[in-house]
CSV table of N, CA and C in Angstrom, one decimal:
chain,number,residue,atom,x,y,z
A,93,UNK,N,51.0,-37.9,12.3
A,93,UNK,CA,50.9,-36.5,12.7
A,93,UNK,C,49.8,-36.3,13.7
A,94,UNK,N,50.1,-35.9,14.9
A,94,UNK,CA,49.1,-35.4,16.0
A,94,UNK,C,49.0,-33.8,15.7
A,95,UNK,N,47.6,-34.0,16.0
A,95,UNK,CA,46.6,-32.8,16.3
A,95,UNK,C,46.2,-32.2,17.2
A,96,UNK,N,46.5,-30.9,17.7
A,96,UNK,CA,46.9,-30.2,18.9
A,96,UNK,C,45.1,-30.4,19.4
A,97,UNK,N,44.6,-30.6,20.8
A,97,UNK,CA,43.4,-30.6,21.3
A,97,UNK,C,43.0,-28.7,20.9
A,98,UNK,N,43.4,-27.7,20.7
A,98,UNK,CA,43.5,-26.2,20.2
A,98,UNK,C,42.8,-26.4,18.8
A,99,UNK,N,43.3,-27.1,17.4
A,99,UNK,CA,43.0,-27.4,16.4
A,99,UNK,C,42.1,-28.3,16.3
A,100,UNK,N,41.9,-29.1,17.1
A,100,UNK,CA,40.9,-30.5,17.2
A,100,UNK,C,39.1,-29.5,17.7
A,101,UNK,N,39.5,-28.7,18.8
A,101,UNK,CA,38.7,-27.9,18.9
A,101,UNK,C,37.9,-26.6,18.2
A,102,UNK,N,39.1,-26.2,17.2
A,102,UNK,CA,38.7,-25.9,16.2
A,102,UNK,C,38.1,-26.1,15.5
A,103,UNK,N,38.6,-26.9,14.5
A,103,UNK,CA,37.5,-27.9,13.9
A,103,UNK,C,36.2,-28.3,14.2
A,104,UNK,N,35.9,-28.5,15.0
A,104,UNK,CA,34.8,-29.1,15.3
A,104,UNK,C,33.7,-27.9,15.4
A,105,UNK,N,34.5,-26.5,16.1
A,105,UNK,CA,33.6,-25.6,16.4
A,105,UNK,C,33.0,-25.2,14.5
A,106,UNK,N,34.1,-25.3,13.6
A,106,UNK,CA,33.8,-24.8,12.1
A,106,UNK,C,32.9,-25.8,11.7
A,107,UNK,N,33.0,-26.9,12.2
A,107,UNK,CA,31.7,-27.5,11.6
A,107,UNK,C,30.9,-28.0,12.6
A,108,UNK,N,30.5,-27.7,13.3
A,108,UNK,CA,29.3,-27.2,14.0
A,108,UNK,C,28.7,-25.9,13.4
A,109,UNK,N,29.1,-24.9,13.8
A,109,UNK,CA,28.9,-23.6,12.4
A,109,UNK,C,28.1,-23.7,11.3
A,110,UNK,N,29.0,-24.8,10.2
A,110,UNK,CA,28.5,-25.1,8.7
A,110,UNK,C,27.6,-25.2,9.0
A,111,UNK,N,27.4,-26.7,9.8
A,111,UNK,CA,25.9,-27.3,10.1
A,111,UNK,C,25.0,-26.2,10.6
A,112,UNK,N,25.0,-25.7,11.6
A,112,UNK,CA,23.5,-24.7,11.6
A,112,UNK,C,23.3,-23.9,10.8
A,113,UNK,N,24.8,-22.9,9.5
A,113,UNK,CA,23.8,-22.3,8.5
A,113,UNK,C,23.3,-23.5,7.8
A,114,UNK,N,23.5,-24.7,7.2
A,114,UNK,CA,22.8,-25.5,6.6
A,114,UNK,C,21.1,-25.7,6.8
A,115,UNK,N,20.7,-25.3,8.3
A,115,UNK,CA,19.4,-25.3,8.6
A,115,UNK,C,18.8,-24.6,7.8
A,116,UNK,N,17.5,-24.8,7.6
A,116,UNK,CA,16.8,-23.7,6.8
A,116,UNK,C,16.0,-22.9,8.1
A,117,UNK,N,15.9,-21.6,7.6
A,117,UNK,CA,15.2,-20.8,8.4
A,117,UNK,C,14.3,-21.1,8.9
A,118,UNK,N,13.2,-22.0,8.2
A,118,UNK,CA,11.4,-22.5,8.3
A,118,UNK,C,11.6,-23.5,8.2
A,119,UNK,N,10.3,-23.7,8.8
A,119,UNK,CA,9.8,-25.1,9.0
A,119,UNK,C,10.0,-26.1,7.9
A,120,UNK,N,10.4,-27.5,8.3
A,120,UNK,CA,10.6,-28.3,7.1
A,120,UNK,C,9.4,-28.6,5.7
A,121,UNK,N,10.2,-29.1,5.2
A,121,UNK,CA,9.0,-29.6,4.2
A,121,UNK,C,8.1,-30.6,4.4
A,122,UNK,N,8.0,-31.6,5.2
A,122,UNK,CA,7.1,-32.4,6.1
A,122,UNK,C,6.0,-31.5,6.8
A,123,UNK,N,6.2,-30.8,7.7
A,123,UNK,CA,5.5,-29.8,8.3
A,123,UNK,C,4.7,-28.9,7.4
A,124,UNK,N,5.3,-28.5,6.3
A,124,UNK,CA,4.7,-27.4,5.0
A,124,UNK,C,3.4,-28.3,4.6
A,125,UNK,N,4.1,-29.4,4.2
A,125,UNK,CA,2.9,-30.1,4.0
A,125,UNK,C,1.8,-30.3,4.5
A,126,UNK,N,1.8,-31.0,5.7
A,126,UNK,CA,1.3,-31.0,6.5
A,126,UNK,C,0.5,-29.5,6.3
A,127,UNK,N,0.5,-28.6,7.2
A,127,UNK,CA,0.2,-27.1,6.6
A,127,UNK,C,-0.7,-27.1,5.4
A,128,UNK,N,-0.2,-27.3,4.8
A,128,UNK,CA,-0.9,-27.5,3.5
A,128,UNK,C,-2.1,-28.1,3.2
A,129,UNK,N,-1.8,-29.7,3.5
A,129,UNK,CA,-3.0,-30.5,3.6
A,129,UNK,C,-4.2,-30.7,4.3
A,130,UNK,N,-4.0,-29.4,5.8
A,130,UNK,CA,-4.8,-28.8,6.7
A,130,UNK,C,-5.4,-27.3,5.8
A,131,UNK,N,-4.6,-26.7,5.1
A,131,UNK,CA,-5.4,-25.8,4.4
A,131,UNK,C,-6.2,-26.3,3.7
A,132,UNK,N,-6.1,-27.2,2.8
A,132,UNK,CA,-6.6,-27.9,1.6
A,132,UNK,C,-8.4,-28.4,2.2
A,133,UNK,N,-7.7,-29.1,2.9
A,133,UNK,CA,-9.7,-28.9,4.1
A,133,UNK,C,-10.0,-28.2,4.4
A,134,UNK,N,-9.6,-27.4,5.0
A,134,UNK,CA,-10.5,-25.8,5.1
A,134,UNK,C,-10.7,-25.1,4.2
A,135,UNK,N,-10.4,-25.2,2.9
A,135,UNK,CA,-10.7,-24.4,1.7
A,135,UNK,C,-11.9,-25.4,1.5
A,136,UNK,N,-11.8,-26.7,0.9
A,136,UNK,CA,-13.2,-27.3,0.7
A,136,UNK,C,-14.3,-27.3,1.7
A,137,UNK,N,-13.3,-27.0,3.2
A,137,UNK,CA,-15.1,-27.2,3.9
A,137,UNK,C,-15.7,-26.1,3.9
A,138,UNK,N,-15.4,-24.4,3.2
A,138,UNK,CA,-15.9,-23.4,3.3
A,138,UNK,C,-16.4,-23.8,1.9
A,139,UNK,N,-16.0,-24.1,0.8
A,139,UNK,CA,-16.7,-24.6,-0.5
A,139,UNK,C,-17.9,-25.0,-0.3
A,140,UNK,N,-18.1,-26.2,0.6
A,140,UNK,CA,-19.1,-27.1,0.7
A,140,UNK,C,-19.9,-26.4,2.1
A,141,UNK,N,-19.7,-25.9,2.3
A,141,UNK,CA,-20.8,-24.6,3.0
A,141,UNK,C,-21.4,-23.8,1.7
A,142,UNK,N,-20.9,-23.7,0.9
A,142,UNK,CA,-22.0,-22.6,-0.2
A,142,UNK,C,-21.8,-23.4,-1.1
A,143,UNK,N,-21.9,-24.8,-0.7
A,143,UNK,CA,-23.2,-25.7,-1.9
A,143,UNK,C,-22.1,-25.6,-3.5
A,144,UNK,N,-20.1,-25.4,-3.6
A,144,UNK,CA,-19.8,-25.8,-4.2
A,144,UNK,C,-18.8,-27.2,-3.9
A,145,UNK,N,-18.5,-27.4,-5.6
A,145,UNK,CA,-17.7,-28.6,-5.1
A,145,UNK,C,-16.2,-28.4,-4.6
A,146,UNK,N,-15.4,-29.7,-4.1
A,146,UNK,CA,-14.1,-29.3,-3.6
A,146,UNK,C,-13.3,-28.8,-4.8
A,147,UNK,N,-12.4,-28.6,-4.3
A,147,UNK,CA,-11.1,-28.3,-5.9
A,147,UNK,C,-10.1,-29.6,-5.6
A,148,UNK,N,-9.7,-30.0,-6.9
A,148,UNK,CA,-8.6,-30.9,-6.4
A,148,UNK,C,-7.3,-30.1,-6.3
A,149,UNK,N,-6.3,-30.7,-5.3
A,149,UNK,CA,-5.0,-30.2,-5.2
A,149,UNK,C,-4.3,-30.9,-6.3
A,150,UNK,N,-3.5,-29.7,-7.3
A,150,UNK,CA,-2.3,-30.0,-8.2
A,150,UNK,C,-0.9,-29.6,-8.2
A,151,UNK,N,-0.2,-30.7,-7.6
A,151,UNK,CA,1.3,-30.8,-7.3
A,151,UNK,C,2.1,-29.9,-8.0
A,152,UNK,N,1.5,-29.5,-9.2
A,152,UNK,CA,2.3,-28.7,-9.9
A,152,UNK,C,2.0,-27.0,-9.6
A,153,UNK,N,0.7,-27.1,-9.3
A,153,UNK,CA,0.1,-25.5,-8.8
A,153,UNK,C,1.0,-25.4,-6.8
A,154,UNK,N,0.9,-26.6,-6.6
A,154,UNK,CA,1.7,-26.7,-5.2
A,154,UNK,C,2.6,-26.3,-5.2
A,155,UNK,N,3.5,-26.7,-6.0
A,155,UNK,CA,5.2,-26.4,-6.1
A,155,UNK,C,5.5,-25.2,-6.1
A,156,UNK,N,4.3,-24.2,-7.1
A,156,UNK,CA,4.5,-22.9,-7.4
A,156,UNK,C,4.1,-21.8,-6.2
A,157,UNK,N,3.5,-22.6,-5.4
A,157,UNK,CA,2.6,-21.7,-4.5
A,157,UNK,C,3.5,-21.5,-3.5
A,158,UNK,N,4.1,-22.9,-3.1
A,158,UNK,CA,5.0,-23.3,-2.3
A,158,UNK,C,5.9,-22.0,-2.8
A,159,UNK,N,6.6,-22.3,-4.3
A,159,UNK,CA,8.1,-21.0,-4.3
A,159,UNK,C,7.7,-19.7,-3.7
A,160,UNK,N,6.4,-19.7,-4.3
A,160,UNK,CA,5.4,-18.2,-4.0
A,160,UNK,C,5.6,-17.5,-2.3
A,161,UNK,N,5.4,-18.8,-1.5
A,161,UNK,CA,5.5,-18.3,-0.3
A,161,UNK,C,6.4,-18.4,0.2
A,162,UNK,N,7.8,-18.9,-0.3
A,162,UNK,CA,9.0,-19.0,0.4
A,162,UNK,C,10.0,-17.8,0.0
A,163,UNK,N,9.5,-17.3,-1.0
A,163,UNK,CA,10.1,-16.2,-1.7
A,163,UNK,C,9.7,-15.1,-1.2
A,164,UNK,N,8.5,-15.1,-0.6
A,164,UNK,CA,7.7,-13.4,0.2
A,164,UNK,C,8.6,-13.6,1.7
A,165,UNK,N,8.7,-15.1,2.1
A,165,UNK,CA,9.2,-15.6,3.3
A,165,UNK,C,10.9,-14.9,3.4
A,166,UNK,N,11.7,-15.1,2.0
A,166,UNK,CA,13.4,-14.7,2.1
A,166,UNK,C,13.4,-14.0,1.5
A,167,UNK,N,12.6,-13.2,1.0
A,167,UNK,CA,12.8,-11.8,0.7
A,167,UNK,C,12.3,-10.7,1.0
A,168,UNK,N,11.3,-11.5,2.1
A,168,UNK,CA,11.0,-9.8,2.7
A,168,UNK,C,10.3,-9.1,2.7
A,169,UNK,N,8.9,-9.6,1.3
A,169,UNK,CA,7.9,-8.7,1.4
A,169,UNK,C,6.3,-9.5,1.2
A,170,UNK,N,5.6,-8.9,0.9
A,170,UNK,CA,3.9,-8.8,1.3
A,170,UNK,C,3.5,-8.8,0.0
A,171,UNK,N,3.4,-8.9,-1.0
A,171,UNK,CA,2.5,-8.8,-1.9
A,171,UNK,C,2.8,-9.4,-3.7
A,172,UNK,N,1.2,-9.5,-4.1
A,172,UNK,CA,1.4,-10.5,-5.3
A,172,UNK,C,2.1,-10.3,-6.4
A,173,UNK,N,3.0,-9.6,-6.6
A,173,UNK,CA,4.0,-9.2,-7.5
A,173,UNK,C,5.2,-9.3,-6.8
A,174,UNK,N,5.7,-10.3,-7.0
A,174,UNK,CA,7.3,-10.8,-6.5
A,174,UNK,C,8.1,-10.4,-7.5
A,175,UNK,N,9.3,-9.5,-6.6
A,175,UNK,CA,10.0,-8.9,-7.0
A,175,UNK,C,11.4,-10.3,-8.3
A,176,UNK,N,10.8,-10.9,-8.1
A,176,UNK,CA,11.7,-12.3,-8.5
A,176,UNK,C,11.2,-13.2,-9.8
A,177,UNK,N,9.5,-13.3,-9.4
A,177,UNK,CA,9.1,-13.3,-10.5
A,177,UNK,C,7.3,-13.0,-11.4
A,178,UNK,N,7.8,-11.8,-10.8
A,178,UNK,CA,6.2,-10.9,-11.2
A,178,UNK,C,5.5,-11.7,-10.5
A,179,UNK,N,3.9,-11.3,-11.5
A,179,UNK,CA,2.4,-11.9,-10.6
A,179,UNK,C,2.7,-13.1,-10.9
A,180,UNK,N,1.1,-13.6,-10.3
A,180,UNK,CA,0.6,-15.2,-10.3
A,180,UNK,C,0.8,-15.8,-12.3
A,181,UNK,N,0.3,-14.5,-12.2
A,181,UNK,CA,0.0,-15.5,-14.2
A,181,UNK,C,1.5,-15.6,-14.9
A,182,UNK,N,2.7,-14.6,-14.4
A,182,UNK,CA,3.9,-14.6,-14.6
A,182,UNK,C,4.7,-15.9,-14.4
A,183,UNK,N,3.9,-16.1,-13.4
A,183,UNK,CA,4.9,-17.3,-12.4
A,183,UNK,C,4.3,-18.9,-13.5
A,184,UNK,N,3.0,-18.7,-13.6
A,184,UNK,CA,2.5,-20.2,-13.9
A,184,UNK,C,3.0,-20.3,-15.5
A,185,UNK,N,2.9,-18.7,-16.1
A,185,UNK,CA,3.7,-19.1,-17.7
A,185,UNK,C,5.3,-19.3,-17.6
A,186,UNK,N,5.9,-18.9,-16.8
A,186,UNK,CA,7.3,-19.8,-16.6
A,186,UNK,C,7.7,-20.7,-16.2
A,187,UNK,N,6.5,-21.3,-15.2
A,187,UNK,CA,6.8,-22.5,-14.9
A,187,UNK,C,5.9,-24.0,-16.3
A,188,UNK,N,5.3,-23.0,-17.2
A,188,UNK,CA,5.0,-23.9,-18.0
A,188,UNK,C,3.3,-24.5,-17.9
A,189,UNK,N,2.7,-23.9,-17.1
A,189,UNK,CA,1.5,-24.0,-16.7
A,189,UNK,C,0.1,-23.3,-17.7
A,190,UNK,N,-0.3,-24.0,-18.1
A,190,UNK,CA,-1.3,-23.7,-19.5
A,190,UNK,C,-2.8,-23.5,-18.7
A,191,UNK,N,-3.4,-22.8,-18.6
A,191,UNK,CA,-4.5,-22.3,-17.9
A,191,UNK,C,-5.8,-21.5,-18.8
A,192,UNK,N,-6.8,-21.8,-18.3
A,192,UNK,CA,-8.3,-20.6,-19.2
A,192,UNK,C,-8.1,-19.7,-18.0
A,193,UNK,N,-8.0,-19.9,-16.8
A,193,UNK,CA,-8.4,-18.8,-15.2
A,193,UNK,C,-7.2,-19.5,-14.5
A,194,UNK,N,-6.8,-18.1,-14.0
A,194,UNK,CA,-6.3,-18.7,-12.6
A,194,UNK,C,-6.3,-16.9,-11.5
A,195,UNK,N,-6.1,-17.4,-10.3
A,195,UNK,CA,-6.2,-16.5,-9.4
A,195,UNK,C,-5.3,-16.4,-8.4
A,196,UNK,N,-5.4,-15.9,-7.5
A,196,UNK,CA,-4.0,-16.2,-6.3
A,196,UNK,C,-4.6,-15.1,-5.1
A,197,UNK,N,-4.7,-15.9,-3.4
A,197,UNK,CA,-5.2,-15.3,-2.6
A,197,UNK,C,-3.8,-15.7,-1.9
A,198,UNK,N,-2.9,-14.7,-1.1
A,198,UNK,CA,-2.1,-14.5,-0.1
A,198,UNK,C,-2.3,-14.2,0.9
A,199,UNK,N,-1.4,-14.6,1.7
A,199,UNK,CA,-1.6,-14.4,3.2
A,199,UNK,C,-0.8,-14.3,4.2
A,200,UNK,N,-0.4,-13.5,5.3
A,200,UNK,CA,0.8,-13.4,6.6
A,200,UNK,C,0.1,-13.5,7.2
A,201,UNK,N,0.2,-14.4,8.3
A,201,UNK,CA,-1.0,-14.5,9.3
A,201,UNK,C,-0.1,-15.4,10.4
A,202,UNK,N,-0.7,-15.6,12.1
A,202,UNK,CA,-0.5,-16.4,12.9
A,202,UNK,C,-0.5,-17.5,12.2
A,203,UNK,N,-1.6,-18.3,11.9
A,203,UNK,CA,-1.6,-19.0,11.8
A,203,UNK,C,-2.6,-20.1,10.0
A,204,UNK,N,-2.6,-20.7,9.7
A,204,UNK,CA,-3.7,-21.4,8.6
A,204,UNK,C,-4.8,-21.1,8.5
A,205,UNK,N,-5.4,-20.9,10.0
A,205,UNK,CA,-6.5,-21.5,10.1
A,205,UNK,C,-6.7,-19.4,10.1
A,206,UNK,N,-6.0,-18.7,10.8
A,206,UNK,CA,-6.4,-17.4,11.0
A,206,UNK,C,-6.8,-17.0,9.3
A,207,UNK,N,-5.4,-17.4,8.5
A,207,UNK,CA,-5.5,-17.1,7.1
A,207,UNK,C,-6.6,-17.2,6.2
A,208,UNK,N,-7.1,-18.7,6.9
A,208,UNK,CA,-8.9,-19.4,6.0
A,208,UNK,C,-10.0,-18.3,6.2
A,209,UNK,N,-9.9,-18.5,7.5
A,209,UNK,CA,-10.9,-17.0,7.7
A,209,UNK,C,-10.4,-15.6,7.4
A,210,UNK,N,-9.6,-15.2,6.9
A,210,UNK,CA,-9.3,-13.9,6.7
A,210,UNK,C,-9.9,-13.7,5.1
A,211,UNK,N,-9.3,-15.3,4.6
A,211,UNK,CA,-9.8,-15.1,3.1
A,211,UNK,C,-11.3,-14.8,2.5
A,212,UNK,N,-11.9,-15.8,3.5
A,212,UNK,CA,-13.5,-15.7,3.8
A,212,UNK,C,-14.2,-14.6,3.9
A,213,UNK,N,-13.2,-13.7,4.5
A,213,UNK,CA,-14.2,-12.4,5.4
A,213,UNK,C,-14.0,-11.1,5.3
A,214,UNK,N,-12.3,-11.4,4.9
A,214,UNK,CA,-11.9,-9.6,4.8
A,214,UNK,C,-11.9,-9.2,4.0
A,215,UNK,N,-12.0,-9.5,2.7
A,215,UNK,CA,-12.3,-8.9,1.6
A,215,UNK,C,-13.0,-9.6,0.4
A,216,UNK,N,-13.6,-8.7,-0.7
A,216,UNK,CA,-14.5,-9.4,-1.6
A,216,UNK,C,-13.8,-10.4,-2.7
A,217,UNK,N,-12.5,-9.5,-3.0
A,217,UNK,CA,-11.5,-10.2,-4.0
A,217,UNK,C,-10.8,-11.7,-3.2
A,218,UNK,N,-10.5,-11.6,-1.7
A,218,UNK,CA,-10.1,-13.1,-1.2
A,218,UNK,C,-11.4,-14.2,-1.4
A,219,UNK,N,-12.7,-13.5,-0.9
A,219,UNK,CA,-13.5,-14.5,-1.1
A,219,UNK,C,-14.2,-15.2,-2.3
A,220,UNK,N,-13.6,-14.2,-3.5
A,220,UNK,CA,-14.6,-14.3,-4.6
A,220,UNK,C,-13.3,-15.3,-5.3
A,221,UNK,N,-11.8,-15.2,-5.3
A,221,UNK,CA,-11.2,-16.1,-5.0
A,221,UNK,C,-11.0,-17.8,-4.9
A,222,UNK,N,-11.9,-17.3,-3.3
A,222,UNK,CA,-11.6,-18.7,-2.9
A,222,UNK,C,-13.2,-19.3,-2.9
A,223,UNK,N,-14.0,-18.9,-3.3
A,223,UNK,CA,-15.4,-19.8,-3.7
A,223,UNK,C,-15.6,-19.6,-5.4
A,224,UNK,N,-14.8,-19.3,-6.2
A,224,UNK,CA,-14.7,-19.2,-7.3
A,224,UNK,C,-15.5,-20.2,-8.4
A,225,UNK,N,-16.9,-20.0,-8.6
A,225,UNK,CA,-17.4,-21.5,-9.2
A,225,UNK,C,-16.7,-22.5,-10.4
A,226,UNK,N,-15.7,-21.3,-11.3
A,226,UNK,CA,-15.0,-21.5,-12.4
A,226,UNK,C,-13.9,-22.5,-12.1
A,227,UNK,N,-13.3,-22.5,-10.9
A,227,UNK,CA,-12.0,-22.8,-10.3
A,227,UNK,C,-12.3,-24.6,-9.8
A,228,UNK,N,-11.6,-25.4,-11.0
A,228,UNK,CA,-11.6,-26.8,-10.5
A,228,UNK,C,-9.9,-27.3,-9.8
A,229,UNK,N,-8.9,-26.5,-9.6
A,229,UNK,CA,-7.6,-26.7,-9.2
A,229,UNK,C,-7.2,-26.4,-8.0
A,230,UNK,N,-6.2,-26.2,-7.0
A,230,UNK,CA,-5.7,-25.9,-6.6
A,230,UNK,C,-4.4,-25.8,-5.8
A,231,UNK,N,-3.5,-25.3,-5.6
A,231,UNK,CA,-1.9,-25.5,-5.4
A,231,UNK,C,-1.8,-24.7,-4.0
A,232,UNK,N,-1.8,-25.1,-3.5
A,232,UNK,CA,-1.4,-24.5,-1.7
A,232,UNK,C,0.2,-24.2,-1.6
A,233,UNK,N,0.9,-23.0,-1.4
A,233,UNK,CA,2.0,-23.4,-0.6
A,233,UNK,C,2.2,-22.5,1.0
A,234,UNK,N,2.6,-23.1,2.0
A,234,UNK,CA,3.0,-22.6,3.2
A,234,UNK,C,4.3,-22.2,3.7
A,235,UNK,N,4.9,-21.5,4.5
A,235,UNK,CA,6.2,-20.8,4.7
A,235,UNK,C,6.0,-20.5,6.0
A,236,UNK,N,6.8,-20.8,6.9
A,236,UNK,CA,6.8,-20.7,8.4
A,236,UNK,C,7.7,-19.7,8.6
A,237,UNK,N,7.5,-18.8,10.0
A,237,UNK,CA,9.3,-17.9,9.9
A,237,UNK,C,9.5,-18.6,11.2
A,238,UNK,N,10.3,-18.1,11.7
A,238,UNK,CA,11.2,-19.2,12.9
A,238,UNK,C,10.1,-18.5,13.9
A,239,UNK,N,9.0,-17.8,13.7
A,239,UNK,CA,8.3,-17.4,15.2
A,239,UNK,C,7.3,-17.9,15.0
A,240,UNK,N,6.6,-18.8,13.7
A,240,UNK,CA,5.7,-19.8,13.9
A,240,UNK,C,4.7,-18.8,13.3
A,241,UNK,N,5.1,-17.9,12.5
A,241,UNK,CA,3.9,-16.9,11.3
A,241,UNK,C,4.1,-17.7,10.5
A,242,UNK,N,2.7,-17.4,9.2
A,242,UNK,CA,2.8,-18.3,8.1
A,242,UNK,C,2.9,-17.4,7.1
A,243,UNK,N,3.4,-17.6,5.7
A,243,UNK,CA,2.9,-17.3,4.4
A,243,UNK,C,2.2,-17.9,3.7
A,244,UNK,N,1.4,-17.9,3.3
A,244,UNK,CA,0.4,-18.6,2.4
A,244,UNK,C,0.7,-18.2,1.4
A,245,UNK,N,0.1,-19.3,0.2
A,245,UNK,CA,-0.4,-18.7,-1.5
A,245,UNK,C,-1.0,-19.7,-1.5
A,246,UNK,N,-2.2,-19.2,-2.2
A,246,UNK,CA,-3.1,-20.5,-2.8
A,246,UNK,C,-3.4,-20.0,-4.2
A,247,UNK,N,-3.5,-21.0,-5.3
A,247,UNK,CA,-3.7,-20.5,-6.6
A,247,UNK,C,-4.4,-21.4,-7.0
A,248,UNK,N,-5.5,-20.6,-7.1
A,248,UNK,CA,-6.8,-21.3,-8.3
A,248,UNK,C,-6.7,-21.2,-9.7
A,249,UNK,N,-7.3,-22.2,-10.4
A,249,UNK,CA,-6.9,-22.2,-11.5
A,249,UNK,C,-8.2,-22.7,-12.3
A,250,UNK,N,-8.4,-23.0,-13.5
A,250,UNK,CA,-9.4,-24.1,-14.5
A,250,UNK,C,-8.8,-24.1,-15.8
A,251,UNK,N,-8.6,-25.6,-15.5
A,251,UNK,CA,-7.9,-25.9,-16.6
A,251,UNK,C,-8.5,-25.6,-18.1
């Protein structure tokens, strides 16, 4: 059975189609990371400006931080009560996360680095946050939109 060059062209255009909705909106997960592992130093090297120690990153606080910011990212909004799945302490008891403290500093910004300093500077609750002497954990997630803004979440924690 031959196939008219009409239907051959067809085809091809429907999946070409599939394939680009298959892209994700944001930046890959390589890159997030990446992202990530550039925040993770800039959180410790403002630490280690006021004489505390680093926090370690936990894959598991990552993962959630990560949903955290990809969810403010596809759905649309700004703030620490996700309409999907409440606050920070909501999110870490569903995901199974046993904690004495935890905290959560957000962020929409150009860029990581704008975010670090915003945390630092613009207000008392991001800073008190993110120099927290109590706070030995932390879970970074990043969220790109296709114009190269970020979402952040970072969640502090002590076990």
């Amino acid at each position: 059975m031959r196939k008219s060059p009409k239907a051959i062209s067809l085809l091809l255009t429907l999946v070409l189609a599939l394939t680009l909705l298959a892209i994700p909106r944001h930046a890959d997960a390589a890159n997030a990371s990446s992202l990530e592992m550039q925040m993770l130093s800039l959180v410790n090297e403002d630490r280690a400006r006021y004489g505390l120690p680093p926090l370690i990153l936990d894959p598991t606080l990552s993962a959630i931080a990560r949903i955290k910011a990809e969810d403010m990212l596809n759905n649309g909004y700004f703030a620490h009560k996700s309409p999907t799945y409440g606050n920070m302490k909501n999110m870490l008891k569903q995901f199974g996360v046993s904690y004495a403290g935890a905290s959560e500093n957000i962020a929409r910004s150009r860029s990581i680095y704008h975010a670090e300093a915003a945390f630092l500077s613009s207000s008392t609750g991001h800073r008190q946050a993110l120099l927290g002497k109590s706070w030995t954990h932390i879970g970074i997630g990043v969220a790109v939109t296709e114009a190269g803004f970020v979402y952040v979440s970072q969640v502090f924690v002590r076990y």
